[in-house]
């Protein structure tokens, strides 16, 4: 009979909304929160409002937790499943027959990289959203309450990512080391997520404090890349200890050393060591650092959380004067495009990509991932080689950036002002494909070409003429792959014609995971084949491949692409 009962209407008045079940535990902390200046009733309204809005989405984060069972095909579920699969693969690291400190250092280094990458890409729009203060301040919400609500919201979604990425590995560690060690690993995983979030928040706080305008946006992108590299380098520091060898060849030294202090990914091996009964000076130091530092950073940030909300207003600042296009742009546009329509679209793509903050926040950290991955896979092998042999492999290091190609191309669909592209609905143009080709070329030139050129200069200084030939081949090959991937990833949708949304970014998470796996495999194959063969024959093959597909696909864009000129102003 229950099926014939009329469903109760969903409350729409925020004042009548209860605290979401996921945050019901906050009620017990109400006196403590209010002592710290947090308006609990306003906090409840913010969390309830955001939960209601998320639950109404047909896809994305909220749809996974709402009560509408008909919405089974949400992008979040797919992303969660892909992340879980990826986490199961990462969990195999814990089966390597080495010491606990070695396996958990490797595992936690990858976890920190992936969770930090998720924060910089998937959650950057939640962290760096200045609009919340404008909306909720009208209801008398103070900055500390708003910042705490933002932090709780991010922690909830980050927890889902940690569960998917790290959960399978913790289960595997339970079978390999026992359930007690798995409990310690789970606690360490939680603290690693807190540390990665606090690192991002403190970096954002410092940059927002000292920069503004366009320099602020550029510094955000630069520091994101440096932090990604820093996390990997920190995880590799224990390998410098005298008793340490190749990380897959022998265990990291378990002797006490001050070198473990800056190696913060290794901190989170301390709790599993203690839970395994290894009570030593090293395990006690690592466990203490893994618990005390995240808690101290969290308390410190909560103290300055109100200031963070004030500084976010800087992201609404814009430059009064448009930036001039310099010699680098003029040279690349003349080299890569023909005069006429394509060059016009190249200029359009260049300018839009230079002003899209959300695009930079989503894509630039992926570039750092592409620079790190080759080091992850070949760094240990290079230690056993002579300098001359290693230089042959290093010459192909730039190919790792192909990991970032798919996210960079997928995000070409979006813009913070898609209505501006509506002009193409009223001003006819002859060839649709020239628009996409010009935009894709601008993306490659603006994001990928300069890093590839710099890497080639460095590798040439190390490996000489052969490295120069290999670097040029990598640049041409990456350009060809960009055109190959641009057609299926962007071609079905008008560039810059959809509004950015958190849900769209989460739904593209599976694309990002697949691109990382496939891109990493392809990069490793090219690096190893090129390194073993040496000489100029393999670079010549890569150059021919890149030029052939670049020319063929370039013509294909022009003759076969037709768009449905539709502007999507609603979040996907």
XYZ file of C-alpha atoms in Angstrom:
572
model
C 0.000 0.000 0.000
C 2.936 2.283 0.535
C 3.421 2.638 -3.189
C 0.024 4.374 -3.499
C 0.834 6.952 -0.851
C 1.461 10.427 -2.113
C 5.105 11.335 -1.826
C 5.829 14.126 0.580
C 6.979 17.287 -1.165
C 10.659 18.108 -0.886
C 11.184 21.124 1.376
C 12.368 24.170 -0.500
C 12.724 26.658 2.329
C 16.350 26.470 3.501
C 15.292 27.362 7.037
C 13.227 24.160 7.167
C 15.990 21.912 5.880
C 17.603 19.583 8.423
C 21.338 19.082 8.709
C 22.401 16.479 6.083
C 22.886 12.997 7.499
C 26.534 13.035 6.463
C 27.119 15.939 8.863
C 24.725 14.978 11.674
C 27.688 14.381 13.991
C 28.314 18.139 13.992
C 25.398 18.594 16.401
C 27.469 17.128 19.235
C 30.213 19.686 18.543
C 27.884 22.681 18.499
C 29.101 24.247 21.796
C 32.749 23.892 20.756
C 32.122 25.314 17.282
C 30.181 28.275 18.630
C 33.012 29.077 21.048
C 35.309 29.347 18.032
C 33.036 31.928 16.415
C 31.152 29.613 14.051
C 27.431 30.337 13.646
C 25.998 26.834 13.897
C 22.505 27.661 12.576
C 24.003 29.408 9.560
C 26.394 26.511 9.069
C 23.441 24.133 9.033
C 21.660 26.258 6.422
C 24.705 26.395 4.142
C 25.339 22.646 4.297
C 21.644 21.852 3.863
C 21.332 24.209 0.893
C 24.392 22.793 -0.856
C 23.182 19.245 -0.197
C 19.735 20.050 -1.633
C 21.216 21.614 -4.756
C 23.553 18.658 -5.243
C 20.747 16.121 -4.799
C 18.761 17.776 -7.582
C 21.543 17.204 -10.079
C 20.941 14.409 -12.565
C 24.666 13.705 -12.517
C 27.660 14.496 -10.399
C 28.480 14.291 -6.738
C 25.070 14.815 -5.231
C 23.343 12.245 -7.419
C 25.334 9.496 -5.773
C 23.824 10.276 -2.399
C 20.266 11.324 -3.253
C 17.165 9.181 -2.902
C 16.143 9.070 -6.551
C 17.046 5.537 -7.585
C 16.204 6.198 -11.221
C 19.372 8.215 -11.574
C 21.618 5.209 -11.888
C 23.891 6.406 -14.636
C 25.556 9.245 -12.817
C 29.014 10.313 -13.836
C 30.136 10.181 -10.215
C 29.392 6.482 -9.940
C 31.446 5.846 -13.047
C 34.246 8.018 -11.733
C 34.100 6.286 -8.353
C 34.327 2.883 -10.030
C 37.242 3.973 -12.220
C 39.020 5.402 -9.175
C 38.408 2.157 -7.297
C 39.872 0.171 -10.194
C 42.845 2.513 -10.278
C 43.173 2.147 -6.499
C 43.200 -1.645 -6.817
C 46.114 -1.400 -9.256
C 47.957 0.945 -6.892
C 47.284 -1.454 -4.026
C 49.452 -4.053 -5.740
C 52.438 -1.973 -4.587
C 51.780 -3.330 -1.093
C 52.428 -6.883 -2.295
C 56.038 -6.151 -3.261
C 58.215 -8.387 -1.036
C 60.034 -5.625 0.829
C 59.764 -3.996 4.240
C 56.673 -2.180 5.494
C 58.422 1.193 5.401
C 59.256 0.639 1.718
C 55.855 -0.518 0.520
C 53.863 2.056 2.483
C 56.219 4.869 1.436
C 55.627 3.967 -2.213
C 51.893 3.574 -1.666
C 51.471 6.815 0.273
C 53.587 8.776 -2.211
C 51.223 7.777 -5.009
C 48.205 8.427 -2.777
C 49.431 11.924 -1.942
C 50.045 12.651 -5.612
C 46.604 11.435 -6.691
C 44.687 13.088 -3.840
C 46.605 16.339 -4.301
C 45.929 16.194 -8.044
C 42.220 15.690 -7.296
C 42.254 18.719 -5.001
C 43.935 20.896 -7.627
C 41.668 19.774 -10.462
C 38.323 18.378 -9.280
C 37.997 20.472 -6.113
C 39.768 23.696 -7.084
C 36.478 25.233 -8.183
C 35.033 24.451 -4.728
C 38.028 25.805 -2.817
C 38.587 28.934 -4.895
C 34.991 30.053 -5.387
C 34.585 33.712 -4.332
C 30.861 33.709 -5.135
C 29.860 31.938 -1.903
C 30.812 34.950 0.178
C 28.690 37.246 -1.983
C 25.644 34.959 -1.728
C 25.729 33.964 1.942
C 27.025 37.228 3.400
C 23.601 38.714 2.619
C 22.194 36.403 5.316
C 24.660 37.582 7.922
C 27.090 34.663 7.655
C 30.518 35.521 8.999
C 33.665 34.550 7.120
C 34.784 31.890 9.604
C 31.463 30.030 9.308
C 31.537 30.194 5.536
C 35.118 28.921 5.383
C 34.331 26.052 7.771
C 31.329 25.038 5.650
C 33.524 25.108 2.563
C 36.115 22.958 4.322
C 33.518 20.392 5.447
C 32.085 20.143 1.946
C 35.511 19.565 0.407
C 36.482 17.017 3.075
C 33.354 14.987 2.358
C 34.083 14.715 -1.363
C 37.807 14.225 -0.790
C 36.936 11.387 1.555
C 35.107 9.643 -1.273
C 38.184 9.986 -3.461
C 40.452 8.636 -0.716
C 38.091 5.719 -0.147
C 38.141 4.809 -3.833
C 41.865 5.354 -4.418
C 43.214 4.011 -1.127
C 40.564 1.596 0.117
C 41.535 -1.343 -2.129
C 45.180 -0.962 -1.114
C 44.282 -0.997 2.578
C 42.274 -4.189 2.048
C 45.221 -5.748 0.206
C 47.558 -4.740 3.044
C 45.209 -6.520 5.450
C 45.703 -9.800 3.582
C 49.449 -9.277 3.232
C 50.409 -7.867 6.639
C 47.345 -8.621 8.742
C 44.239 -6.660 9.806
C 46.035 -4.734 12.566
C 48.472 -3.225 10.062
C 45.546 -2.450 7.740
C 43.935 -0.399 10.533
C 47.136 1.575 10.917
C 47.298 2.043 7.151
C 43.717 3.304 7.076
C 44.402 5.884 9.792
C 47.548 6.963 7.939
C 45.542 7.270 4.712
C 43.072 9.627 6.408
C 45.853 11.814 7.769
C 47.543 11.864 4.345
C 44.335 13.265 2.866
C 44.211 15.933 5.580
C 47.831 16.872 4.885
C 47.287 17.129 1.125
C 44.238 19.346 1.642
C 46.003 21.580 4.169
C 49.034 21.929 1.887
C 46.788 23.148 -0.909
C 44.873 25.530 1.365
C 48.006 27.062 2.886
C 49.596 27.524 -0.520
C 46.421 29.196 -1.788
C 46.321 31.364 1.354
C 49.902 32.574 0.880
C 49.465 33.271 -2.833
C 46.177 35.085 -2.253
C 47.886 37.146 0.434
C 50.804 38.424 -1.646
C 49.490 38.527 -5.239
C 46.489 39.874 -7.092
C 45.157 40.287 -10.623
C 46.694 38.246 -13.423
C 49.873 37.596 -11.422
C 47.725 35.798 -8.840
C 46.336 33.400 -11.436
C 49.757 32.721 -12.938
C 51.306 32.063 -9.530
C 48.524 29.607 -8.648
C 49.325 27.580 -11.740
C 53.090 27.682 -11.188
C 52.909 26.686 -7.524
C 50.548 23.811 -8.309
C 53.128 22.313 -10.649
C 55.975 22.853 -8.172
C 53.989 21.208 -5.356
C 53.271 18.134 -7.471
C 56.984 17.790 -8.218
C 57.827 18.445 -4.552
C 55.593 15.604 -3.345
C 57.326 13.138 -5.650
C 60.794 14.367 -4.688
C 59.864 14.089 -0.999
C 58.871 10.467 -1.481
C 62.227 9.726 -3.108
C 64.433 11.271 -0.403
C 64.713 8.041 1.679
C 66.342 6.368 -1.339
C 69.347 8.637 -0.757
C 70.160 6.846 2.494
C 73.338 4.712 2.296
C 71.544 1.394 2.894
C 68.842 2.151 0.337
C 69.005 0.882 -3.210
C 66.579 0.883 -6.111
C 63.128 1.084 -4.539
C 62.059 -2.108 -6.322
C 65.352 -3.868 -5.643
C 65.680 -3.600 -1.869
C 64.022 -2.053 1.148
C 64.449 1.555 2.157
C 66.744 1.746 5.149
C 64.735 1.410 8.365
C 67.454 3.080 10.432
C 66.710 6.439 12.044
C 67.779 9.384 9.886
C 66.893 13.070 9.869
C 66.450 12.745 6.100
C 63.007 11.260 6.787
C 61.736 14.575 8.169
C 61.445 16.404 4.796
C 60.343 13.138 3.136
C 56.735 13.665 4.213
C 55.182 10.842 2.121
C 57.301 8.471 4.235
C 55.689 9.797 7.426
C 52.588 7.759 6.750
C 54.518 4.498 6.922
C 55.025 5.146 10.629
C 51.583 4.067 11.874
C 51.590 0.766 9.917
C 55.066 0.084 11.333
C 53.832 0.680 14.884
C 50.728 -1.442 14.356
C 53.013 -4.202 13.045
C 54.901 -4.144 16.330
C 57.973 -2.321 14.996
C 58.422 0.150 17.853
C 61.634 1.937 16.884
C 62.926 5.499 16.902
C 62.117 5.760 13.182
C 58.539 4.463 13.451
C 57.814 6.683 16.446
C 59.164 9.757 14.656
C 57.263 9.030 11.421
C 54.003 8.248 13.240
C 54.270 11.416 15.316
C 54.901 13.575 12.246
C 52.007 11.963 10.333
C 49.548 12.792 13.128
C 50.838 16.011 14.685
C 51.617 17.976 11.509
C 48.187 17.513 9.804
C 46.351 18.337 13.050
C 48.510 21.412 13.694
C 48.037 22.644 10.117
C 44.267 22.139 10.386
C 43.998 24.114 13.619
C 46.180 26.874 12.203
C 44.105 27.144 9.053
C 40.866 27.274 11.024
C 42.324 30.243 12.902
C 42.967 32.081 9.616
C 39.922 30.739 7.751
C 38.071 34.057 7.841
C 41.032 35.797 6.215
C 40.980 33.159 3.456
C 37.420 34.141 2.513
C 38.401 37.821 2.334
C 41.399 37.076 0.116
C 39.232 35.041 -2.274
C 37.664 38.305 -3.423
C 40.891 38.976 -5.322
C 39.939 36.273 -7.809
C 37.117 38.526 -9.021
C 39.625 41.204 -9.954
C 40.448 41.618 -13.610
C 42.910 43.592 -15.610
C 41.568 46.822 -17.044
C 43.817 46.556 -20.091
C 43.941 43.496 -22.348
C 47.349 41.886 -22.520
C 49.310 42.419 -25.724
C 50.231 39.397 -27.782
C 54.017 39.198 -27.906
C 56.625 37.797 -30.247
C 56.137 34.223 -29.027
C 52.499 34.256 -30.079
C 53.192 35.991 -33.384
C 55.920 33.538 -34.295
C 53.853 30.473 -33.407
C 50.732 31.685 -35.194
C 52.786 32.305 -38.366
C 54.467 28.903 -38.061
C 51.433 26.759 -37.201
C 48.543 28.386 -39.088
C 47.749 29.793 -42.477
C 46.631 33.415 -42.915
C 42.871 33.871 -42.779
C 40.216 32.058 -40.766
C 42.431 29.528 -39.014
C 44.796 32.198 -37.724
C 41.812 34.161 -36.435
C 40.563 31.102 -34.534
C 44.101 30.438 -33.262
C 44.119 33.941 -31.800
C 40.661 33.395 -30.306
C 41.742 30.158 -28.613
C 44.990 31.721 -27.371
C 43.211 34.647 -25.731
C 40.454 32.555 -24.158
C 42.902 30.020 -22.723
C 44.928 32.867 -21.272
C 41.944 34.236 -19.368
C 40.177 31.043 -18.223
C 41.117 30.524 -14.577
C 39.072 27.327 -14.240
C 40.773 25.825 -17.270
C 44.214 26.487 -15.807
C 43.257 25.040 -12.428
C 42.000 21.854 -14.062
C 44.754 21.273 -16.594
C 48.045 22.718 -15.359
C 48.476 20.195 -12.499
C 48.099 17.426 -15.085
C 51.159 18.839 -16.831
C 53.110 18.396 -13.616
C 51.872 14.813 -13.464
C 53.183 14.286 -16.992
C 56.615 15.595 -15.989
C 56.745 13.360 -12.899
C 55.542 10.030 -14.335
C 58.597 9.341 -16.537
C 60.793 9.883 -13.470
C 58.632 7.458 -11.488
C 59.018 4.666 -14.033
C 62.605 5.107 -15.191
C 64.273 6.991 -12.332
C 65.353 3.871 -10.440
C 66.675 2.134 -13.552
C 68.772 5.169 -14.470
C 70.713 4.860 -11.211
C 72.231 1.595 -12.374
C 73.350 2.986 -15.758
C 76.355 4.952 -16.836
C 75.882 8.638 -17.583
C 76.138 8.065 -21.334
C 73.539 5.276 -21.346
C 71.170 7.204 -19.099
C 71.318 10.256 -21.390
C 69.701 8.220 -24.195
C 66.646 7.607 -22.003
C 66.532 11.128 -20.582
C 66.363 12.498 -24.142
C 62.737 11.281 -24.381
C 61.602 12.590 -20.983
C 59.289 15.197 -22.540
C 56.929 12.556 -23.923
C 55.372 12.263 -20.466
C 53.258 15.375 -21.138
C 50.912 13.273 -23.286
C 49.337 12.241 -19.971
C 47.812 15.735 -19.793
C 46.524 15.850 -23.372
C 43.103 14.288 -22.754
C 42.126 16.563 -19.824
C 43.432 19.597 -21.726
C 41.344 18.754 -24.781
C 38.176 17.754 -22.902
C 38.177 21.059 -21.018
C 38.242 23.000 -24.293
C 34.486 22.453 -24.308
C 33.968 24.771 -21.354
C 34.188 28.467 -20.629
C 33.207 30.775 -17.798
C 31.305 32.889 -20.367
C 29.878 30.489 -22.985
C 27.333 33.083 -24.107
C 30.162 34.887 -25.892
C 30.353 32.014 -28.397
C 26.719 32.610 -29.374
C 27.988 35.038 -31.984
C 28.735 32.041 -34.202
C 25.016 31.270 -34.261
C 24.394 34.516 -36.096
C 27.609 35.090 -38.044
C 28.005 32.196 -40.502
C 31.443 30.762 -41.201
C 32.408 28.454 -44.027
C 34.302 25.609 -42.409
C 33.540 24.431 -38.893
C 36.684 22.340 -38.702
C 38.987 25.329 -39.008
C 37.631 26.672 -35.726
C 38.450 23.475 -33.827
C 41.807 23.081 -35.566
C 42.822 26.625 -34.704
C 41.745 26.222 -31.060
C 43.481 22.843 -30.678
C 46.682 24.251 -32.159
C 46.476 27.227 -29.799
C 46.077 24.851 -26.851
C 49.148 22.858 -27.903
C 51.197 26.005 -28.500
C 50.204 27.709 -25.271
C 50.343 24.764 -22.852
C 52.652 22.095 -24.241
C 55.131 23.601 -26.657
C 57.106 25.761 -24.232
C 57.597 22.981 -21.619
C 58.672 20.627 -24.405
C 61.147 23.175 -25.752
C 62.612 23.771 -22.275
C 62.920 20.028 -21.643
C 64.646 19.631 -25.016
C 67.145 22.363 -24.150
C 67.961 20.631 -20.844
C 68.259 17.154 -22.344
C 70.392 18.500 -25.192
C 72.819 19.937 -22.654
C 72.986 16.456 -21.106
C 72.964 14.216 -24.186
C 74.220 16.350 -27.064
C 73.060 16.132 -30.681
C 71.243 12.806 -30.323
C 69.163 14.258 -27.485
C 68.343 17.296 -29.636
C 67.061 15.066 -32.446
C 65.027 13.018 -29.954
C 63.577 16.174 -28.365
C 62.461 17.548 -31.744
C 60.889 14.175 -32.556
C 58.979 14.233 -29.238
C 57.638 17.725 -29.984
C 56.416 16.735 -33.453
C 54.947 13.458 -32.194
C 53.081 15.226 -29.362
C 51.680 17.690 -31.887
C 50.425 14.838 -34.074
C 48.863 13.045 -31.092
C 47.165 16.306 -30.086
C 45.424 16.533 -33.459
C 44.529 12.834 -33.335
C 42.890 13.143 -29.900
C 41.318 16.558 -30.503
C 38.781 15.212 -32.975
C 37.061 12.587 -30.747
C 37.407 14.512 -27.463
C 36.213 17.944 -28.591
C 34.812 17.519 -32.081
C 31.277 16.614 -30.995
C 30.819 19.858 -29.056
C 31.366 23.490 -29.911
C 34.538 24.794 -28.174
C 34.075 27.112 -25.180
C 30.282 26.826 -25.484
C 29.384 25.116 -22.192
C 29.465 26.489 -18.684
C 32.018 25.102 -16.257
C 30.536 22.949 -13.543
C 31.927 20.771 -10.809
C 29.725 17.915 -11.981
C 31.074 18.034 -15.523
C 34.587 17.842 -14.165
C 33.753 14.837 -11.968
C 32.072 13.088 -14.880
C 35.270 13.568 -16.844
C 37.246 11.908 -14.072
C 37.142 8.544 -15.824
C 38.637 10.197 -18.897
C 41.441 11.560 -16.761
C 42.185 8.174 -15.172
C 42.183 6.397 -18.532
C 44.392 9.070 -20.087
C 46.899 8.785 -17.221
C 47.105 4.994 -17.589
C 47.293 4.930 -21.396
C 49.545 7.986 -21.586
C 51.925 6.587 -18.966
C 52.164 3.238 -20.760
C 52.810 4.926 -24.111
C 55.404 7.272 -22.601
C 57.274 4.431 -20.890
C 57.341 2.393 -24.114
C 58.712 5.317 -26.126
C 61.323 6.171 -23.470
C 62.591 2.609 -23.142
C 62.589 1.848 -26.881
C 64.295 5.133 -27.700
C 66.813 4.685 -24.893
C 67.796 1.162 -25.889
C 67.997 1.877 -29.629
C 69.731 5.247 -29.363
C 70.857 7.018 -32.552
C 68.619 8.874 -34.960
C 66.539 6.118 -36.629
C 63.861 5.916 -33.918
C 63.521 9.729 -33.661
C 63.145 9.823 -37.444
C 60.321 7.273 -37.195
C 58.564 9.320 -34.499
C 58.960 12.491 -36.555
C 57.500 10.835 -39.660
C 54.584 9.451 -37.629
C 53.812 12.836 -36.077
C 54.070 14.765 -39.347
C 51.987 12.227 -41.278
C 49.100 12.235 -38.837
C 49.425 15.961 -38.281
C 48.989 16.687 -41.979
C 46.294 14.058 -42.578
C 44.265 15.000 -39.519
C 44.694 18.686 -40.275
C 43.032 18.170 -43.654
C 40.376 15.924 -42.092
C 39.343 18.690 -39.682
C 38.789 21.052 -42.577
C 36.675 18.777 -44.726
C 34.664 16.529 -42.390
C 33.670 18.439 -39.252
C 30.230 19.987 -38.807
C 28.883 21.404 -35.544
C 25.486 21.789 -34.013
C 25.865 25.399 -32.910
C 24.398 25.050 -29.422
C 25.328 27.103 -26.361
C 24.976 25.271 -23.022
C 24.523 27.765 -20.205
C 23.214 25.164 -17.748
C 25.745 23.086 -15.777
C 26.173 19.627 -17.234
